[in-house]
Short mmCIF file of C-alpha atoms in Angstrom, two decimals:
data_model
loop_
_atom_site.label_atom_id
_atom_site.label_comp_id
_atom_site.label_asym_id
_atom_site.label_seq_id
_atom_site.Cartn_x
_atom_site.Cartn_y
_atom_site.Cartn_z
CA MET A 1 52.15 62.06 -4.54
CA ILE A 2 52.73 65.75 -3.81
CA ASP A 3 56.27 66.68 -2.81
CA ASP A 4 57.03 68.53 0.37
CA ALA A 5 57.80 71.95 -1.15
CA VAL A 6 54.52 71.94 -3.11
CA ARG A 7 52.57 70.98 -0.02
CA ARG A 8 54.20 73.77 1.99
CA ALA A 9 53.55 76.27 -0.83
CA GLN A 10 49.90 75.24 -0.86
CA LYS A 11 49.83 76.24 2.81
CA GLY A 12 51.32 79.63 1.95
CA ASN A 13 54.92 79.08 3.13
CA PRO A 14 57.02 81.75 1.34
CA ASP A 15 60.25 79.70 1.50
CA ALA A 16 58.51 76.90 -0.36
CA PHE A 17 57.66 79.26 -3.24
CA ASP A 18 61.31 80.31 -3.40
CA GLU A 19 62.39 76.67 -3.40
CA LEU A 20 60.00 75.79 -6.21
CA TYR A 21 61.07 78.83 -8.23
CA GLU A 22 64.75 77.93 -7.87
CA THR A 23 64.13 74.33 -8.84
CA HIS A 24 62.04 75.04 -11.91
CA VAL A 25 62.89 78.49 -13.29
CA ASP A 26 65.64 77.32 -15.65
CA ARG A 27 63.35 74.86 -17.35
CA VAL A 28 60.44 77.31 -17.56
CA TYR A 29 62.66 80.08 -18.96
CA ALA A 30 64.35 77.78 -21.49
CA LEU A 31 60.98 76.71 -22.82
CA CYS A 32 59.70 80.32 -23.01
CA LEU A 33 62.92 81.44 -24.69
CA ARG A 34 62.99 78.66 -27.28
CA MET A 35 59.30 79.02 -28.10
CA THR A 36 59.46 82.81 -28.49
CA ALA A 37 63.10 83.40 -29.56
CA ASP A 38 62.81 86.69 -27.73
CA ARG A 39 64.64 87.25 -24.45
CA ARG A 40 62.52 90.10 -23.12
CA LEU A 41 59.28 88.37 -23.97
CA ALA A 42 60.59 85.12 -22.46
CA GLU A 43 61.35 86.97 -19.22
CA GLU A 44 57.84 88.44 -19.11
CA LEU A 45 56.26 85.09 -19.84
CA THR A 46 58.38 83.33 -17.22
CA GLN A 47 57.03 85.77 -14.64
CA ASP A 48 53.50 85.21 -15.93
CA VAL A 49 53.98 81.44 -15.61
CA PHE A 50 54.94 81.71 -11.96
CA VAL A 51 52.19 84.22 -11.19
CA ARG A 52 49.66 81.85 -12.80
CA ALA A 53 51.17 78.81 -11.10
CA TRP A 54 51.19 80.41 -7.65
CA ARG A 55 47.59 81.52 -8.12
CA ARG A 56 46.54 78.00 -9.06
CA ILE A 57 48.81 75.93 -6.87
CA GLY A 58 45.94 75.21 -4.51
CA SER A 59 44.20 73.24 -7.24
CA PHE A 60 47.27 71.04 -7.93
CA ARG A 61 46.30 67.57 -6.75
CA GLY A 62 49.41 65.61 -7.67
CA ALA A 63 47.90 63.50 -10.48
CA ALA A 64 51.14 64.19 -12.39
CA ALA A 65 54.51 65.44 -11.15
CA PHE A 66 54.61 69.14 -10.26
CA SER A 67 57.25 69.68 -12.98
CA THR A 68 54.88 68.21 -15.56
CA TRP A 69 52.03 70.41 -14.36
CA LEU A 70 54.24 73.52 -14.43
CA HIS A 71 55.54 72.57 -17.87
CA ARG A 72 51.98 72.43 -19.16
CA VAL A 73 51.18 75.78 -17.53
CA THR A 74 54.26 77.20 -19.32
CA VAL A 75 53.26 75.86 -22.72
CA ASN A 76 49.76 77.28 -22.28
CA VAL A 77 51.02 80.69 -21.16
CA VAL A 78 53.32 80.94 -24.19
CA LEU A 79 50.73 79.69 -26.67
CA ASP A 80 48.12 82.09 -25.23
CA ALA A 81 50.58 84.96 -25.65
CA GLN A 82 51.35 83.90 -29.22
CA ARG A 83 47.65 83.73 -30.07
CA SER A 84 47.13 87.21 -28.63
CA ALA A 85 50.16 88.50 -30.53
CA ARG A 86 48.73 87.15 -33.78
CA ARG A 87 45.57 89.15 -33.09
CA ARG A 88 47.80 92.24 -32.53
CA PRO A 89 50.31 91.88 -35.33
CA ALA A 90 52.12 95.20 -34.98
CA GLN A 91 54.90 95.08 -32.40
CA LEU A 92 56.95 91.92 -32.19
CA SER A 93 56.98 90.95 -35.81
CA ALA A 94 58.28 94.40 -36.69
CA LEU A 95 61.61 93.67 -35.02
CA PRO A 96 64.29 91.70 -36.85
CA ARG A 97 64.74 88.29 -35.29
CA GLU A 98 68.44 88.73 -34.72
CA LEU A 99 67.78 91.72 -32.47
CA ARG A 100 65.28 89.86 -30.42
CA TRP A 101 67.39 86.77 -29.89
CA SER A 102 68.73 86.05 -26.50
CA ASP A 103 72.00 87.24 -25.10
CA ALA A 104 71.64 84.23 -22.84
CA LEU A 105 72.44 82.03 -25.79
CA GLU A 106 75.12 84.27 -27.24
CA SER A 107 77.65 82.93 -24.79
CA PRO A 108 77.11 79.24 -24.18
CA GLY A 109 78.89 77.85 -21.12
CA GLU A 110 82.23 76.10 -21.22
CA ASN A 111 80.66 72.68 -21.37
CA ASP A 112 78.47 73.44 -24.35
CA PRO A 113 79.47 71.85 -27.61
CA ALA A 114 80.35 74.36 -30.30
CA GLY A 115 77.40 73.32 -32.42
CA ARG A 116 74.82 74.19 -29.80
CA LEU A 117 74.91 77.91 -30.41
CA ALA A 118 74.52 77.40 -34.15
CA LEU A 119 71.57 75.09 -33.53
CA GLU A 120 69.93 77.52 -31.07
CA ARG A 121 70.39 80.37 -33.55
CA ALA A 122 68.97 78.32 -36.38
CA LEU A 123 65.98 77.37 -34.19
CA ALA A 124 65.42 81.05 -33.35
CA SER A 125 65.39 81.96 -37.02
CA LEU A 126 62.50 79.60 -37.87
CA PRO A 127 59.00 80.87 -38.62
CA ASP A 128 57.02 81.06 -35.36
CA ARG A 129 54.73 78.07 -35.77
CA ALA A 130 57.41 75.81 -37.22
CA ARG A 131 59.66 76.70 -34.29
CA THR A 132 56.93 76.14 -31.72
CA ALA A 133 56.07 72.76 -33.20
CA ILE A 134 59.63 71.47 -33.39
CA VAL A 135 60.55 72.75 -29.92
CA LEU A 136 57.55 71.00 -28.40
CA HIS A 137 58.16 67.80 -30.33
CA ALA A 138 61.92 67.42 -30.72
CA VAL A 139 63.24 69.29 -27.68
CA GLU A 140 60.44 68.77 -25.17
CA GLY A 141 59.41 65.30 -26.28
CA TYR A 142 55.71 65.77 -27.01
CA GLN A 143 54.22 63.38 -29.56
CA TYR A 144 52.81 64.78 -32.82
CA ARG A 145 49.26 64.28 -31.55
CA GLU A 146 49.96 66.12 -28.29
CA VAL A 147 51.55 69.02 -30.17
CA ALA A 148 48.47 69.20 -32.40
CA GLU A 149 46.21 69.39 -29.33
CA LEU A 150 48.36 72.03 -27.63
CA MET A 151 48.59 74.18 -30.74
CA ASP A 152 44.98 73.52 -31.62
CA VAL A 153 45.77 72.46 -35.19
CA LYS A 154 45.38 69.27 -37.22
CA LEU A 155 47.91 66.44 -36.97
CA GLY A 156 48.89 66.86 -40.62
CA THR A 157 49.58 70.55 -40.02
CA VAL A 158 51.91 69.75 -37.13
CA LYS A 159 53.78 67.20 -39.25
CA SER A 160 54.29 69.66 -42.04
CA HIS A 161 55.45 72.37 -39.59
CA ILE A 162 57.97 69.94 -38.13
CA HIS A 163 59.20 68.63 -41.48
CA ARG A 164 59.56 72.20 -42.75
CA ALA A 165 61.41 73.19 -39.59
CA ARG A 166 63.85 70.31 -40.04
CA GLU A 167 64.47 71.15 -43.68
CA LEU A 168 65.15 74.79 -42.79
CA LEU A 169 67.39 73.82 -39.88
CA LEU A 170 69.43 71.43 -42.03
CA GLU A 171 69.73 74.05 -44.73
CA ARG A 172 70.87 76.74 -42.27
CA LEU A 173 73.24 74.49 -40.40
CA GLU A 174 74.81 73.17 -43.59
CA SER A 175 75.37 76.65 -45.03
CA PRO A 176 75.59 79.08 -42.10
CA MET B 1 66.21 57.20 -60.40
CA THR B 2 62.96 58.31 -58.77
CA HIS B 3 63.47 59.60 -55.25
CA PRO B 4 60.80 59.37 -52.55
CA GLU B 5 59.04 62.56 -51.47
CA ARG B 6 60.66 64.52 -48.65
CA GLU B 7 57.67 63.83 -46.38
CA ARG B 8 58.23 60.09 -46.78
CA LEU B 9 61.89 60.46 -45.85
CA HIS B 10 60.91 62.26 -42.64
CA ASP B 11 58.27 59.64 -41.83
CA TYR B 12 60.83 56.90 -42.44
CA ALA B 13 63.42 58.64 -40.23
CA ASP B 14 60.77 58.86 -37.50
CA GLY B 15 59.82 55.19 -37.91
CA LEU B 16 56.30 56.15 -38.94
CA LEU B 17 56.05 54.38 -42.31
CA PRO B 18 53.91 51.25 -42.49
CA PRO B 19 56.10 48.08 -42.80
CA GLU B 20 55.50 47.63 -46.52
CA GLU B 21 56.48 51.21 -47.37
CA ALA B 22 59.44 51.01 -45.01
CA THR B 23 60.77 47.96 -46.86
CA SER B 24 60.45 49.68 -50.19
CA MET B 25 62.19 52.77 -48.73
CA GLU B 26 65.06 50.57 -47.51
CA ASP B 27 65.41 49.12 -51.01
CA HIS B 28 65.74 52.64 -52.35
CA LEU B 29 68.21 53.72 -49.65
CA SER B 30 70.43 50.74 -50.39
CA VAL B 31 71.11 52.18 -53.85
CA CYS B 32 70.76 55.96 -53.26
CA ASP B 33 73.52 57.79 -51.40
CA ALA B 34 71.73 61.15 -51.43
CA CYS B 35 68.56 59.88 -49.72
CA ARG B 36 70.59 57.75 -47.29
CA ARG B 37 72.58 60.84 -46.29
CA ARG B 38 69.37 62.86 -45.93
CA VAL B 39 67.84 60.30 -43.57
CA ALA B 40 71.08 60.23 -41.56
CA SER B 41 71.04 64.05 -41.34
CA ILE B 42 67.42 64.11 -40.17
CA ARG B 43 68.19 61.55 -37.48
CA ALA B 44 71.35 63.37 -36.37
CA LEU B 45 69.38 66.64 -36.15
CA THR B 46 66.66 64.93 -34.12
CA ASP B 47 69.30 63.62 -31.68
CA GLU B 48 70.94 67.05 -31.39
CA LEU B 49 67.63 68.75 -30.67
CA ALA B 50 66.76 66.15 -28.04
CA SER B 51 70.10 66.68 -26.32
CA LEU B 52 69.83 70.48 -25.98
CA PRO B 53 70.00 71.49 -22.33
CA ARG B 54 66.53 71.57 -20.80
CA GLY B 55 67.29 74.53 -18.58
CA ILE B 56 68.68 78.01 -19.21
CA ARG B 57 69.30 80.36 -16.30
CA PRO B 58 67.61 83.74 -16.87
CA GLU B 59 69.88 86.76 -16.56
CA ARG B 60 67.80 88.33 -13.82
CA ASP B 61 65.61 87.25 -10.97
CA LEU B 62 62.10 86.74 -12.33
CA ARG B 63 60.35 85.45 -9.25
CA PRO B 64 57.05 87.04 -8.36
CA PRO B 65 56.50 87.54 -4.63
CA ALA B 66 54.92 84.58 -2.91
CA PRO B 67 51.20 85.13 -2.63
CA ARG B 68 49.99 85.93 0.86
CA PRO B 69 46.56 85.60 2.39
CA LEU B 70 44.33 88.60 1.66
CA ARG B 71 43.89 91.06 4.49
CA PRO B 72 40.72 93.06 5.02
CA GLY B 73 40.59 95.81 2.39
CA ASP B 74 43.00 94.09 -0.02
CA ARG B 75 40.38 93.25 -2.56
CA SER B 76 39.36 96.83 -3.12
CA ARG B 77 42.86 98.30 -2.82
CA TRP B 78 45.04 96.36 -5.27
CA PRO B 79 42.95 96.80 -8.40
CA ARG B 80 43.13 100.57 -7.81
CA VAL B 81 46.91 100.51 -7.39
CA ALA B 82 47.35 98.31 -10.45
CA ALA B 83 44.99 100.48 -12.48
CA ALA B 84 46.86 103.66 -11.49
CA LEU B 85 50.21 102.11 -12.43
CA ALA B 86 48.78 100.81 -15.68
CA LEU B 87 47.61 104.32 -16.59
CA PHE B 88 51.04 105.77 -15.92
CA LEU B 89 52.71 102.93 -17.80
CA ALA B 90 50.47 103.40 -20.81
CA ALA B 91 51.66 107.01 -21.00
CA ALA B 92 55.29 106.07 -20.33
CA THR B 93 55.23 103.28 -22.88
CA ALA B 94 53.68 105.58 -25.48
CA ALA B 95 56.59 107.96 -24.85
CA LEU B 96 59.08 105.11 -25.27
CA LEU B 97 57.53 104.09 -28.55
CA LEU B 98 57.54 107.55 -30.06
CA PRO B 99 59.96 108.00 -32.93
CA ASP B 100 63.18 109.56 -31.67
CA GLY B 101 62.52 112.95 -33.17
CA SER B 102 59.13 113.36 -31.51
CA ASP B 103 60.06 112.61 -27.94
CA GLY B 104 57.71 114.46 -25.60
CA ASP B 105 60.21 116.49 -23.56
CA ARG B 106 62.69 117.08 -26.31
CA GLU B 107 62.71 120.86 -26.18
CA THR B 108 63.13 121.20 -22.48
CA THR B 109 65.72 118.45 -22.34
CA PHE B 110 68.08 119.02 -25.19
CA GLY B 111 66.99 121.90 -27.35
CA GLU B 112 69.72 124.30 -28.35
CA ARG B 113 71.64 124.26 -25.13
CA THR B 114 75.37 123.84 -24.72
CA PRO B 115 76.26 120.13 -24.62
CA VAL B 116 76.92 118.82 -21.13
CA PRO B 117 78.85 115.57 -20.60
CA ALA B 118 76.40 112.66 -20.44
CA ASP B 119 77.73 111.33 -17.15
CA VAL B 120 77.09 114.68 -15.48
CA VAL B 121 73.55 114.84 -16.87
CA LEU B 122 72.63 111.30 -15.90
CA ALA B 123 74.34 110.86 -12.53
CA PRO B 124 71.60 112.54 -10.42
CA TYR B 125 68.91 110.35 -12.04
CA GLU B 126 70.90 107.21 -11.45
CA ASP B 127 71.54 108.10 -7.79
CA ALA B 128 67.90 108.98 -7.13
CA ALA B 129 66.62 105.88 -8.94
CA ARG B 130 68.98 103.65 -6.96
CA GLN B 131 67.69 105.10 -3.71
CA LEU B 132 64.04 104.67 -4.71
CA ALA B 133 64.64 101.14 -6.01
CA THR B 134 66.13 100.16 -2.64
CA GLU B 135 63.11 101.65 -0.90
CA LEU B 136 60.77 99.78 -3.26
CA ASP B 137 62.60 96.49 -2.68
CA ALA B 138 62.16 96.92 1.05
CA ARG B 139 58.40 97.34 0.57
CA ARG B 140 57.88 94.82 -2.19
CA ASP B 141 56.16 92.34 0.12
CA ARG B 142 53.33 94.86 0.56
CA MET B 143 52.28 94.35 -3.05
CA ASP B 144 50.13 91.52 -4.29
CA ALA B 145 51.71 89.13 -6.79
CA GLU B 146 50.14 90.63 -9.90
CA THR B 147 50.98 94.23 -9.05
CA ALA B 148 54.54 93.24 -8.15
CA ALA B 149 54.89 91.37 -11.45
CA LEU B 150 53.52 94.41 -13.32
CA VAL B 151 56.03 96.69 -11.59
CA GLN B 152 58.94 94.32 -12.18
CA ARG B 153 58.02 93.73 -15.80
CA ASN B 154 57.79 97.41 -16.57
CA LEU B 155 61.00 98.27 -14.78
CA GLY B 156 62.48 95.61 -17.06
CA VAL B 157 61.09 97.38 -20.14
CA LEU B 158 62.42 100.75 -18.96
CA ASP B 159 65.82 99.22 -18.10
CA ALA B 160 65.99 97.59 -21.52
CA ALA B 161 65.25 100.93 -23.23
CA ILE B 162 68.03 102.53 -21.18
CA ARG B 163 70.45 99.70 -22.00
CA ASP B 164 69.68 100.01 -25.73
CA LEU B 165 70.36 103.75 -25.68
CA GLN B 166 73.54 103.22 -23.66
CA SER B 167 74.78 100.74 -26.25
CA ALA B 168 73.98 103.24 -29.00
CA ARG B 169 75.82 105.96 -27.08
CA GLU B 170 78.93 103.77 -26.81
CA VAL B 171 79.10 103.94 -30.57
CA ALA B 172 78.35 107.67 -30.79
CA SER B 173 79.50 108.98 -27.42
CA SER B 174 79.24 112.68 -28.22
CA ASP B 175 75.74 112.50 -29.62
CA SER B 176 73.67 114.96 -27.58
CA VAL B 177 70.40 113.63 -29.04
CA LEU B 178 71.12 110.20 -27.60
CA THR B 179 72.08 111.74 -24.27
CA GLY B 180 68.79 113.64 -24.27
CA LEU B 181 66.80 110.51 -25.03
CA LEU B 182 68.68 108.66 -22.32
CA GLU B 183 67.87 111.44 -19.87
CA ASN B 184 64.17 111.15 -20.74
CA ARG B 185 64.20 107.40 -20.19
CA HIS B 186 65.92 107.86 -16.83
CA ARG B 187 63.34 110.47 -15.89
CA THR B 188 60.47 108.13 -16.86
CA ARG B 189 62.01 105.36 -14.76
CA LEU B 190 62.44 107.72 -11.80
CA GLU B 191 58.86 108.93 -12.10
CA PHE B 192 57.62 105.35 -12.29
CA LEU B 193 59.47 104.46 -9.10
CA ARG B 194 58.14 107.59 -7.35
CA ARG B 195 54.55 106.86 -8.34
CA THR B 196 54.81 103.24 -7.31
CA LEU B 197 56.09 104.24 -3.89
CA ALA B 198 53.46 106.95 -3.55
CA LEU B 199 50.71 104.49 -4.39
CA LEU B 200 52.12 102.01 -1.91
CA SER B 201 52.06 104.68 0.80
CA GLU B 202 48.46 105.62 -0.01
CA SER B 203 47.23 102.02 -0.07
#
């Protein structure tokens, strides 16, 4: 079933696009930010996600929830960008990770447990593919097999990325 | 004592070991504190990751304009506007990426002249840019989604470059080189806004 805002957006109602953006932007941005560990890139990719989603919203038929569809669009936008970046290795990897990490996570809100910032920082410090794999699996809830399909790698590769990510996270959290 | 491989510990913590191997792992854990603690740590980490907040509010508005139905002429017009902006941006970005000492307008901006307070140098740019940005906001709905996203994204890049230089200047406030670089970035931003508006008027 397609919800009302999506249906109105499909008919071109500008308020409906605003409504959908407001409802979903936090989730889209969080996913972009955690997968890239780079605030500026995450902002660019969030915009790209909504541009792509608005362009394709007419083809959304409601087989899954809109949030699920948009989540998948987000994952694909980020993975596409990462694949392109690997073909152009110069710019991003030249910057130290700490400088690229998000100010958004430098000041967690009052309700955030103290350990969250340390965990977010440790996540951001992981090698790209290990971070992508563990964010998709452990934060976003995709199964190993789904992560393998999304990242276009073998199941065993995903498992070793995730195990390595956990080992590095435990190491960094135990001795910050 | 022989400890199981790390991979096995992770598989056990995830509940992925076949029953026979799981039983033998439990036998080991019942006598090995180190491995028992490791499994507990892996599970605690998994729980923490799963409980991270799903949403984070971006610091600025990232919405692209809602798409609108194409009007006659739109198809031929927007690619030209986007291409013109892209050309300008390629040049502006190249200038931003130049090493500090080779900035294009260095001589005319901050050669050997007497230092002028940074606020005095930058104020006219900031005023003019504010005015143009307001004008651009008012006309944003005339752009198609992709062009608007391109404009917004690149204003973000220019703003970020300005913010970085401002932070650097806070540390070295009397540095005339930084003030000169900052002036160049402001000028690039102003020129970008002017060209965008000019292209919007032509289209």
